[in-house]
Coordinates of C-alpha atoms in Angstrom, one line a residue:
M1 CA 0.0 0.0 0.0
L2 CA 1.2 3.4 -0.9
A3 CA 0.9 6.2 1.7
A4 CA -1.1 9.2 0.6
K5 CA 1.1 12.2 -0.1
R6 CA 0.4 15.1 2.2
P7 CA 1.1 18.7 1.0
M8 CA 4.4 20.2 2.1
I9 CA 3.8 22.8 4.8
D10 CA 6.6 25.2 5.8
R11 CA 6.5 25.2 9.6
R12 CA 9.3 27.6 10.1
A13 CA 8.3 30.7 12.1
N14 CA 8.2 34.0 10.1
V15 CA 9.4 32.7 6.8
E16 CA 9.0 36.2 5.3
R17 CA 11.4 37.7 7.8
R18 CA 14.3 35.3 7.1
S19 CA 15.9 37.7 4.6
S20 CA 18.8 40.0 5.7
G21 CA 16.5 41.7 8.2
N22 CA 15.7 44.5 5.8
S23 CA 11.9 44.5 5.0
M24 CA 12.6 46.2 1.7
N25 CA 14.4 44.0 -0.8
I26 CA 15.8 46.6 -3.1
V27 CA 18.1 45.5 -5.9
K28 CA 21.2 47.8 -5.8
R29 CA 22.8 48.2 -9.2
V30 CA 26.4 49.4 -9.1
L31 CA 27.4 51.7 -12.0
D32 CA 30.8 52.7 -13.1
T33 CA 31.8 56.3 -14.1
S34 CA 30.7 56.1 -17.7
E35 CA 27.3 54.5 -16.9
A36 CA 26.7 57.0 -14.1
C37 CA 27.5 59.9 -16.5
R38 CA 25.0 58.6 -19.1
Y39 CA 22.4 58.1 -16.3
L40 CA 22.8 61.7 -15.1
R41 CA 23.4 63.1 -18.6
I42 CA 26.5 65.0 -17.4
S43 CA 30.2 65.0 -18.5
R44 CA 32.8 63.0 -16.7
P45 CA 34.6 66.1 -15.2
T46 CA 31.2 67.3 -13.8
F47 CA 30.6 63.9 -12.3
L48 CA 34.0 63.9 -10.6
K49 CA 33.4 67.4 -9.3
C50 CA 30.2 66.3 -7.7
I51 CA 32.0 63.4 -6.0
A52 CA 34.7 65.7 -4.8
A53 CA 32.2 68.2 -3.4
G54 CA 30.4 65.4 -1.6
K55 CA 27.1 65.8 -3.6
I56 CA 27.4 62.1 -4.8
R57 CA 28.7 59.3 -2.6
A58 CA 30.9 57.0 -4.5
K59 CA 33.8 54.6 -3.9
K60 CA 37.1 54.5 -5.8
I61 CA 37.8 50.9 -6.8
G62 CA 40.9 50.4 -8.8
R63 CA 41.3 53.3 -11.2
G64 CA 37.6 54.1 -11.5
W65 CA 34.6 55.2 -9.4
K66 CA 31.6 53.0 -8.5
V67 CA 28.3 54.4 -7.4
L68 CA 24.9 52.9 -6.6
E69 CA 22.0 53.7 -8.8
T70 CA 19.9 54.6 -5.7
E71 CA 22.6 57.2 -4.8
L72 CA 22.2 58.8 -8.3
E73 CA 18.4 58.8 -7.8
R74 CA 18.9 60.5 -4.4
Y75 CA 21.1 63.1 -6.0
L76 CA 18.6 63.9 -8.8
L77 CA 15.8 64.2 -6.2
A78 CA 17.9 66.6 -4.2
L79 CA 18.3 68.9 -7.2
Q80 CA 14.6 69.5 -7.5

């Protein structure tokens, strides 16, 4: 006799909260200098001046700069 298959039930507590603890799962895209300039529609020297002035937070990795797309969105909203 074969046993009847029962549906699988996830009995762990708070399955939804098992992520990194952040309730918002935002995909963070990392852009390099040329991608960020195209995104903002500004030149490379202007982009580097914004980083130096602290208007855009970016990290220098190797010879280039890396910036989150969410940071560029924050910068654009601050301009308005």
